[in-house]
């Protein structure tokens, strides 16, 4: 009797998969046509994994096959299925309700399709074992159900690049095993819930490209496991919390394109693990720490442009030997351009335009120091009262140089012939100066 019941279940699995095959309207590589037929056991079908003892289907992975079609409700009959991966295809329509009743599921991966509809308000009523939910890059809309919090084992929630609206449910703060929360590129509004600070194991939090308002919750900065935090392109206000030095594992931090104000906490420059810091296009002000004792040994990208910073270019920057991108443009930095730019031997991108910078010598020796930056592709000093003349050493700049901008810099004298050594130049602008010859 047990054997008969198991045979029936195996037949049900086969019928469920054949139903999926029947709902595929375009299979450009004939993948299902060649592999899925009744002449062999479903356990031998490509993309299908079975339990060795019961021969029930436990995993279905047909990602990246460019399949077009819809998801049949019969797929919910795979009652032993643990992993369901239909990502990177062209499946459309809504997710059948039967999928949300599959209590055996550990992982749902539907990313990069054209699926639409709303997630059910009773989400997780039957998905108590779910560990991964990946729905990125589809057309889902409506609110994010607060009942996601009933999936206590969830490790990753990826709903990015959809049309979800409403607020971020505070109940997500109860999913304490969460290590990745990805909600970028939606229509989410309201404040970032303080309850997200309860996610003690969280490593990545992506909330960028929404319409979030309010201040940055200080509770987030108690998450010592956090390594990737992106809140950029929202309508956030207030100051950057000073508790930032609790983030001992932070590698990527972005608050750009918001309305954040105040001074940058000096503690942000004590996060030695930091690789990328994006604070550009806000209303930040004041001076940056000038101490050469600040050490950011892993920093590769620093973008502070489009703020109201004042003072000289801080000396700690020149200790960041791995730095490849430095954007300080469109601020109110003043003083002379340091000759220590040559310390940044991995620099590829340098923006200093639209400040109040001057030259320490008539020969613009700071340009000469940049000849140590052998990978430099872009730099702009435009719209600074530099003065001085272009040195012949300009020809020693990186052979990788593609963009060279020094317009409106009050430069005089003639253009050195050595500039012809920059054979890879695509764009050069020396307009608005006092050059002759």
Short mmCIF file of C-alpha atoms in Angstrom, two decimals:
data_model
loop_
_atom_site.label_atom_id
_atom_site.label_comp_id
_atom_site.label_asym_id
_atom_site.label_seq_id
_atom_site.Cartn_x
_atom_site.Cartn_y
_atom_site.Cartn_z
CA UNK A 1 0.00 0.00 0.00
CA UNK A 2 2.87 2.32 0.87
CA UNK A 3 4.61 1.49 -2.39
CA UNK A 4 1.38 2.20 -4.30
CA UNK A 5 1.01 5.59 -2.62
CA UNK A 6 4.59 6.45 -3.46
CA UNK A 7 4.06 5.44 -7.09
CA UNK A 8 1.02 7.72 -7.21
CA UNK A 9 3.10 10.58 -5.81
CA UNK A 10 5.82 10.02 -8.42
CA UNK A 11 3.17 10.06 -11.13
CA UNK A 12 1.79 13.30 -9.68
CA UNK A 13 5.28 14.81 -9.86
CA UNK A 14 5.58 13.80 -13.51
CA UNK A 15 2.19 15.30 -14.37
CA UNK A 16 3.11 18.55 -12.60
CA UNK A 17 6.31 18.90 -14.62
CA UNK A 18 4.58 17.99 -17.87
CA UNK A 19 2.00 20.67 -17.08
CA UNK A 20 4.84 23.20 -16.74
CA UNK A 21 6.25 22.00 -20.06
CA UNK A 22 2.80 22.46 -21.61
CA UNK A 23 2.63 26.06 -20.35
CA UNK A 24 5.95 26.95 -22.01
CA UNK A 25 5.16 28.65 -25.31
CA UNK A 26 8.73 29.26 -26.44
CA UNK A 27 11.72 27.03 -25.72
CA UNK A 28 14.43 28.40 -28.05
CA UNK A 29 16.99 25.71 -27.21
CA UNK A 30 14.37 22.91 -27.23
CA UNK A 31 15.56 22.16 -23.72
CA UNK A 32 12.30 20.71 -22.42
CA UNK A 33 11.43 19.05 -25.72
CA UNK A 34 14.72 17.14 -25.72
CA UNK A 35 14.95 16.30 -22.02
CA UNK A 36 11.46 16.04 -20.59
CA UNK A 37 9.57 13.04 -21.94
CA UNK A 38 7.81 10.03 -20.45
CA UNK A 39 10.31 7.53 -21.86
CA UNK A 40 12.50 8.14 -18.82
CA UNK A 41 12.03 8.81 -15.12
CA UNK A 42 11.58 12.45 -14.10
CA UNK A 43 14.67 11.93 -11.92
CA UNK A 44 16.69 11.74 -15.16
CA UNK A 45 15.23 14.93 -16.58
CA UNK A 46 17.73 17.77 -16.79
CA UNK A 47 17.08 20.41 -14.15
CA UNK A 48 15.27 17.95 -11.87
CA UNK A 49 16.68 16.50 -8.65
CA UNK A 50 15.04 13.64 -6.74
CA UNK A 51 15.35 12.12 -3.32
CA UNK A 52 17.43 8.94 -3.70
CA UNK A 53 15.11 6.94 -1.46
CA UNK A 54 11.60 8.09 -2.37
CA UNK A 55 12.35 9.27 -5.94
CA UNK A 56 10.21 12.35 -5.24
CA UNK A 57 11.22 15.63 -6.90
CA UNK A 58 13.07 17.82 -4.39
CA UNK A 59 14.57 20.49 -6.66
CA UNK A 60 13.63 22.10 -9.96
CA UNK A 61 16.18 24.41 -11.55
CA UNK A 62 15.51 25.59 -15.10
CA UNK A 63 17.02 29.04 -14.74
CA UNK A 64 18.57 30.96 -17.63
CA UNK A 65 16.95 29.00 -20.48
CA UNK A 66 15.07 31.94 -22.09
CA UNK A 67 11.80 30.07 -21.64
CA UNK A 68 8.55 31.94 -22.30
CA UNK A 69 5.31 30.90 -20.69
CA UNK A 70 3.28 30.91 -17.49
CA UNK A 71 3.49 29.00 -14.22
CA UNK A 72 0.72 26.37 -13.91
CA UNK A 73 -1.05 25.76 -10.63
CA UNK A 74 -0.20 22.05 -10.97
CA UNK A 75 3.39 22.92 -10.03
CA UNK A 76 2.09 23.19 -6.47
CA UNK A 77 1.52 19.42 -6.52
CA UNK A 78 5.28 18.82 -6.16
CA UNK A 79 4.71 18.20 -2.48
CA UNK A 80 8.34 17.28 -1.69
CA UNK A 81 9.88 20.20 -3.56
CA UNK A 82 12.46 22.18 -1.59
CA UNK A 83 14.08 24.35 -4.27
CA UNK A 84 12.18 26.04 -7.10
CA UNK A 85 14.31 28.10 -9.49
CA UNK A 86 12.71 29.60 -12.61
CA UNK A 87 14.91 32.70 -12.66
CA UNK A 88 16.27 34.46 -15.76
CA UNK A 89 13.49 33.45 -18.13
CA UNK A 90 10.41 35.15 -19.60
CA UNK A 91 7.68 33.68 -17.44
CA UNK A 92 4.71 36.02 -17.17
CA UNK A 93 1.38 36.12 -15.37
CA UNK A 94 0.95 35.78 -11.64
CA UNK A 95 2.30 33.21 -9.20
CA UNK A 96 -0.39 30.56 -8.63
CA UNK A 97 -1.77 30.42 -5.10
CA UNK A 98 -0.77 26.75 -4.94
CA UNK A 99 2.92 27.76 -4.81
CA UNK A 100 2.32 29.58 -1.53
CA UNK A 101 0.87 26.38 -0.05
CA UNK A 102 4.02 24.30 -0.61
CA UNK A 103 5.15 23.75 2.98
CA UNK A 104 8.24 21.82 1.86
CA UNK A 105 9.77 24.80 0.01
CA UNK A 106 13.07 26.17 1.29
CA UNK A 107 13.91 28.38 -1.68
CA UNK A 108 11.83 30.31 -4.25
CA UNK A 109 13.82 31.93 -7.06
CA UNK A 110 11.76 33.74 -9.71
CA UNK A 111 14.12 36.67 -10.34
CA UNK A 112 14.45 38.26 -13.80
CA UNK A 113 11.14 37.31 -15.37
CA UNK A 114 8.04 39.33 -16.30
CA UNK A 115 5.79 38.09 -13.50
CA UNK A 116 3.22 40.46 -12.01
CA UNK A 117 0.43 40.64 -9.44
CA UNK A 118 0.44 41.07 -5.68
CA UNK A 119 1.88 38.86 -2.99
CA UNK A 120 -0.92 37.28 -0.89
CA UNK A 121 -1.68 38.99 2.43
CA UNK A 122 -1.38 35.63 4.19
CA UNK A 123 2.12 35.05 2.85
CA UNK A 124 4.04 32.47 4.90
CA UNK A 125 0.92 30.81 6.32
CA UNK A 126 2.17 27.59 4.72
CA UNK A 127 5.79 28.53 3.94
CA UNK A 128 7.13 28.26 7.45
CA UNK A 129 10.31 26.51 6.24
CA UNK A 130 11.18 29.09 3.57
CA UNK A 131 14.79 30.32 3.74
CA UNK A 132 15.19 32.27 0.47
CA UNK A 133 12.73 34.43 -1.47
CA UNK A 134 14.11 35.93 -4.69
CA UNK A 135 11.58 37.87 -6.79
CA UNK A 136 13.93 40.59 -8.12
CA UNK A 137 13.38 42.21 -11.53
CA UNK A 138 9.74 41.45 -12.20
CA UNK A 139 6.59 43.58 -12.20
CA UNK A 140 5.05 42.75 -8.83
CA UNK A 141 3.06 45.52 -7.21
CA UNK A 142 1.02 46.21 -4.10
CA UNK A 143 2.27 46.20 -0.54
CA UNK A 144 4.96 44.01 0.94
CA UNK A 145 2.93 41.69 3.21
CA UNK A 146 3.68 42.06 6.89
CA UNK A 147 3.12 38.31 7.19
CA UNK A 148 6.58 37.75 5.73
CA UNK A 149 7.53 37.86 9.38
CA UNK A 150 5.88 34.46 9.82
CA UNK A 151 8.67 32.92 7.74
CA UNK A 152 10.99 32.80 10.72
CA UNK A 153 13.69 30.89 8.86
CA UNK A 154 14.10 33.41 6.05
CA UNK A 155 17.73 34.26 5.35
CA UNK A 156 17.28 36.35 2.20
CA UNK A 157 14.41 38.52 0.95
CA UNK A 158 15.00 39.98 -2.51
CA UNK A 159 12.13 42.08 -3.89
CA UNK A 160 14.24 44.66 -5.73
CA UNK A 161 13.35 46.22 -9.08
CA UNK A 162 9.59 45.77 -8.93
CA UNK A 163 6.69 48.17 -8.28
CA UNK A 164 6.02 47.46 -4.62
CA UNK A 165 4.50 50.44 -2.83
CA UNK A 166 3.48 51.40 0.68
CA UNK A 167 5.83 51.22 3.64
CA UNK A 168 8.46 48.72 4.72
CA UNK A 169 6.64 46.49 7.23
CA UNK A 170 8.12 46.91 10.68
CA UNK A 171 7.33 43.22 11.27
CA UNK A 172 10.33 42.31 9.07
CA UNK A 173 12.37 43.19 12.15
CA UNK A 174 11.06 39.92 13.65
CA UNK A 175 12.77 37.78 10.98
CA UNK A 176 15.88 37.54 13.11
CA UNK A 177 17.77 35.05 10.92
CA UNK A 178 17.78 37.47 7.98
CA UNK A 179 21.20 38.14 6.45
CA UNK A 180 20.08 39.91 3.26
CA UNK A 181 17.20 42.37 2.73
CA UNK A 182 17.00 43.75 -0.82
CA UNK A 183 14.19 46.20 -1.58
CA UNK A 184 15.87 48.64 -3.99
CA UNK A 185 14.18 50.12 -7.03
CA UNK A 186 10.53 50.10 -5.91
CA UNK A 187 7.96 52.75 -4.97
CA UNK A 188 8.32 52.38 -1.23
CA UNK A 189 7.48 55.35 0.99
CA UNK A 190 7.49 56.28 4.65
CA UNK A 191 10.29 55.92 7.17
CA UNK A 192 12.83 53.15 7.57
CA UNK A 193 11.54 51.11 10.52
CA UNK A 194 13.64 51.23 13.67
CA UNK A 195 12.77 47.54 14.05
CA UNK A 196 15.29 46.65 11.34
CA UNK A 197 17.83 47.19 14.10
CA UNK A 198 16.65 43.85 15.56
CA UNK A 199 18.17 41.93 12.64
CA UNK A 200 21.37 41.03 14.46
CA UNK A 201 22.65 38.74 11.67
CA UNK A 202 21.94 41.16 8.80
CA UNK A 203 24.87 41.59 6.42
CA UNK A 204 23.33 43.45 3.47
CA UNK A 205 20.58 46.09 3.44
CA UNK A 206 19.64 47.60 0.07
CA UNK A 207 16.89 50.23 0.20
CA UNK A 208 18.14 52.56 -2.55
CA UNK A 209 16.03 54.08 -5.33
CA UNK A 210 12.76 54.41 -3.45
CA UNK A 211 10.86 57.36 -1.94
CA UNK A 212 11.75 56.79 1.70
CA UNK A 213 11.57 59.77 4.06
CA UNK A 214 12.56 60.61 7.62
CA UNK A 215 15.94 60.20 9.25
CA UNK A 216 18.41 57.34 9.11
CA UNK A 217 17.58 55.15 12.13
CA UNK A 218 20.48 54.89 14.54
CA UNK A 219 19.35 51.33 15.34
CA UNK A 220 20.77 50.17 12.00
CA UNK A 221 24.23 51.16 13.20
CA UNK A 222 24.09 48.61 15.99
CA UNK A 223 24.14 45.80 13.43
CA UNK A 224 27.76 44.76 13.80
CA UNK A 225 27.48 42.13 11.03
CA UNK A 226 26.41 44.69 8.41
CA UNK A 227 28.86 44.88 5.52
CA UNK A 228 26.76 46.49 2.78
CA UNK A 229 24.37 49.41 3.40
CA UNK A 230 22.81 51.38 0.54
CA UNK A 231 20.17 54.04 1.27
CA UNK A 232 20.94 56.25 -1.73
CA UNK A 233 18.39 57.96 -4.01
CA UNK A 234 15.62 58.54 -1.47
CA UNK A 235 14.31 61.59 0.39
CA UNK A 236 16.07 60.95 3.69
CA UNK A 237 16.78 63.91 5.98
CA UNK A 238 18.58 64.56 9.25
CA UNK A 239 22.16 63.71 10.11
CA UNK A 240 24.30 60.60 9.77
CA UNK A 241 24.11 58.75 13.12
CA UNK A 242 27.30 58.90 15.18
CA UNK A 243 26.99 55.22 16.14
CA UNK A 244 28.53 54.40 12.79
CA UNK A 245 31.74 53.16 14.41
CA UNK A 246 29.81 50.07 15.58
CA UNK A 247 29.92 48.78 12.01
CA UNK A 248 33.15 46.83 12.29
CA UNK A 249 32.54 44.82 9.10
CA UNK A 250 31.26 47.59 6.83
CA UNK A 251 32.64 47.48 3.28
CA UNK A 252 30.09 49.44 1.22
CA UNK A 253 28.14 52.44 2.50
CA UNK A 254 26.01 54.76 0.36
CA UNK A 255 23.76 57.64 1.42
CA UNK A 256 24.06 59.61 -1.83
CA UNK A 257 21.24 61.60 -3.48
CA UNK A 258 19.28 62.36 -0.32
CA UNK A 259 18.79 65.46 1.82
CA UNK A 260 21.13 64.50 4.62
CA UNK A 261 22.62 67.46 6.51
CA UNK A 262 25.24 68.25 9.15
CA UNK A 263 28.84 67.22 9.52
CA UNK A 264 30.12 63.77 8.73
CA UNK A 265 30.86 61.88 11.97
CA UNK A 266 34.61 61.44 12.31
CA UNK A 267 33.90 57.87 13.38
CA UNK A 268 33.01 57.02 9.77
CA UNK A 269 36.70 57.33 8.96
CA UNK A 270 37.62 54.80 11.62
CA UNK A 271 35.88 51.91 9.88
CA UNK A 272 39.03 50.19 8.63
CA UNK A 273 37.14 47.59 6.57
CA UNK A 274 35.47 50.26 4.41
CA UNK A 275 36.03 49.84 0.66
CA UNK A 276 33.41 52.20 -0.82
CA UNK A 277 31.87 55.34 0.67
CA UNK A 278 29.26 57.31 -1.28
CA UNK A 279 27.95 60.48 0.40
CA UNK A 280 27.58 62.63 -2.71
CA UNK A 281 24.69 64.94 -3.59
CA UNK A 282 23.44 65.80 -0.11
CA UNK A 283 23.66 68.93 2.05
CA UNK A 284 26.54 67.81 4.23
CA UNK A 285 28.82 70.56 5.49
CA UNK A 286 31.77 71.41 7.69
CA UNK A 287 35.32 70.15 7.58
CA UNK A 288 36.55 66.62 7.10
CA UNK A 289 39.10 65.26 9.58
CA UNK A 290 42.56 66.46 8.59
CA UNK A 291 44.58 64.09 10.72
CA UNK A 292 47.09 61.99 8.83
CA UNK A 293 46.55 59.34 11.52
CA UNK A 294 43.23 58.32 9.97
CA UNK A 295 43.72 54.98 8.26
CA UNK A 296 41.42 53.58 5.59
CA UNK A 297 43.68 50.84 4.23
CA UNK A 298 40.97 49.15 2.15
CA UNK A 299 39.23 52.23 0.72
CA UNK A 300 38.86 52.09 -3.08
CA UNK A 301 36.02 54.54 -3.81
CA UNK A 302 35.32 57.84 -2.04
CA UNK A 303 32.62 60.12 -3.46
CA UNK A 304 31.81 63.26 -1.48
CA UNK A 305 30.85 65.57 -4.34
CA UNK A 306 27.84 67.86 -4.43
CA UNK A 307 27.88 68.90 -0.77
CA UNK A 308 29.01 71.97 1.19
CA UNK A 309 32.34 70.79 2.60
CA UNK A 310 34.89 73.47 3.42
CA UNK A 311 38.56 73.60 4.37
CA UNK A 312 41.54 71.97 2.73
CA UNK A 313 41.64 68.55 1.13
CA UNK A 314 42.16 66.26 4.15
CA UNK A 315 45.57 64.62 4.34
CA UNK A 316 44.20 61.22 5.39
CA UNK A 317 43.03 60.67 1.81
CA UNK A 318 46.64 60.29 0.68
CA UNK A 319 47.14 57.35 3.03
CA UNK A 320 44.42 55.38 1.25
CA UNK A 321 46.82 53.62 -1.09
CA UNK A 322 44.15 51.43 -2.73
CA UNK A 323 41.98 54.40 -3.73
CA UNK A 324 40.87 54.22 -7.38
CA UNK A 325 38.01 56.77 -7.42
CA UNK A 326 38.02 60.13 -5.63
CA UNK A 327 35.18 62.59 -6.15
CA UNK A 328 35.46 65.89 -4.23
CA UNK A 329 33.97 68.17 -6.89
CA UNK A 330 31.19 70.72 -6.36
CA UNK A 331 32.05 71.63 -2.77
CA UNK A 332 33.80 74.59 -1.18
CA UNK A 333 37.24 73.10 -0.63
CA UNK A 334 39.99 75.72 -0.60
CA UNK A 335 43.74 75.94 -0.23
CA UNK A 336 46.38 74.52 -2.51
CA UNK A 337 46.21 71.19 -4.29
CA UNK A 338 48.61 68.87 -2.44
CA UNK A 339 51.60 67.33 -4.21
CA UNK A 340 50.80 64.07 -2.41
CA UNK A 341 48.26 62.97 -5.02
CA UNK A 342 51.12 60.94 -6.42
CA UNK A 343 50.78 58.63 -3.40
CA UNK A 344 47.53 57.32 -4.86
CA UNK A 345 49.15 55.02 -7.39
CA UNK A 346 45.93 53.09 -8.09
CA UNK A 347 43.89 56.21 -8.88
CA UNK A 348 41.75 55.98 -12.03
CA UNK A 349 39.18 58.74 -11.50
CA UNK A 350 39.77 62.16 -9.89
CA UNK A 351 37.19 64.95 -9.67
CA UNK A 352 38.17 68.26 -8.03
CA UNK A 353 36.23 70.70 -10.20
CA UNK A 354 33.99 73.49 -8.90
CA UNK A 355 35.86 74.29 -5.70
CA UNK A 356 38.16 77.13 -4.61
CA UNK A 357 41.47 75.35 -4.99
CA UNK A 358 44.72 77.08 -5.87
CA UNK A 359 48.20 75.94 -6.86
CA UNK A 360 51.07 75.84 -4.39
CA UNK A 361 53.56 76.72 -7.14
CA UNK A 362 53.39 78.70 -10.42
CA UNK A 363 54.20 75.51 -12.35
CA UNK A 364 51.22 73.53 -11.01
CA UNK A 365 53.55 70.94 -9.49
CA UNK A 366 50.53 68.99 -8.24
CA UNK A 367 50.02 67.97 -11.88
CA UNK A 368 53.57 66.62 -11.95
CA UNK A 369 52.90 64.45 -8.91
CA UNK A 370 49.98 62.85 -10.73
CA UNK A 371 52.46 61.28 -13.13
CA UNK A 372 52.87 58.55 -10.49
CA UNK A 373 49.23 57.56 -11.06
CA UNK A 374 49.82 55.24 -13.99
CA UNK A 375 46.17 54.14 -14.27
CA UNK A 376 44.56 57.60 -14.25
CA UNK A 377 41.85 57.82 -16.92
CA UNK A 378 39.82 60.85 -15.85
CA UNK A 379 40.57 64.02 -13.97
CA UNK A 380 38.91 67.40 -13.74
CA UNK A 381 40.22 70.58 -12.09
CA UNK A 382 37.67 72.77 -13.93
CA UNK A 383 36.31 75.94 -12.33
CA UNK A 384 39.01 76.44 -9.71
CA UNK A 385 41.15 79.63 -9.37
CA UNK A 386 44.35 77.63 -9.84
CA UNK A 387 46.49 80.15 -11.70
CA UNK A 388 49.99 79.25 -12.88
CA UNK A 389 51.15 77.58 -16.06
CA UNK A 390 50.93 74.05 -17.40
CA UNK A 391 54.20 72.19 -16.70
CA UNK A 392 56.02 70.15 -19.33
CA UNK A 393 55.62 67.21 -16.98
CA UNK A 394 52.02 67.07 -18.14
CA UNK A 395 53.28 64.71 -20.83
CA UNK A 396 54.25 62.24 -18.13
CA UNK A 397 50.65 61.71 -17.06
CA UNK A 398 49.09 58.29 -17.50
CA UNK A 399 48.96 56.89 -21.02
CA UNK A 400 45.51 55.69 -19.98
CA UNK A 401 44.25 59.28 -19.72
CA UNK A 402 40.98 59.74 -21.64
CA UNK A 403 39.40 62.85 -20.10
CA UNK A 404 41.39 65.98 -19.18
CA UNK A 405 39.45 68.97 -17.88
CA UNK A 406 41.11 72.23 -16.81
CA UNK A 407 38.75 74.86 -18.19
CA UNK A 408 38.19 78.11 -16.28
CA UNK A 409 41.26 77.66 -14.07
CA UNK A 410 42.98 81.05 -14.66
CA UNK A 411 45.91 79.27 -16.34
CA UNK A 412 48.29 81.33 -18.47
CA UNK A 413 51.29 80.71 -20.70
CA UNK A 414 51.45 78.30 -23.59
CA UNK A 415 50.27 74.71 -23.99
CA UNK A 416 53.29 72.38 -23.68
CA UNK A 417 54.00 70.22 -26.71
CA UNK A 418 54.36 67.29 -24.32
CA UNK A 419 50.57 67.15 -24.04
CA UNK A 420 50.73 65.26 -27.35
CA UNK A 421 52.14 62.31 -25.39
CA UNK A 422 48.65 61.65 -24.03
CA UNK A 423 47.75 59.55 -27.04
CA UNK A 424 44.56 58.04 -25.61
CA UNK A 425 42.81 61.34 -24.91
CA UNK A 426 39.17 61.38 -25.95
CA UNK A 427 38.15 64.72 -24.41
CA UNK A 428 40.24 67.74 -23.40
CA UNK A 429 38.97 71.15 -22.32
CA UNK A 430 41.29 74.07 -21.60
CA UNK A 431 38.77 76.78 -22.41
CA UNK A 432 38.20 79.91 -20.38
CA UNK A 433 41.88 80.37 -19.52
CA UNK A 434 44.63 82.85 -20.60
CA UNK A 435 46.65 80.53 -22.76
CA UNK A 436 48.67 81.81 -25.71
CA UNK A 437 50.86 80.57 -28.50
#
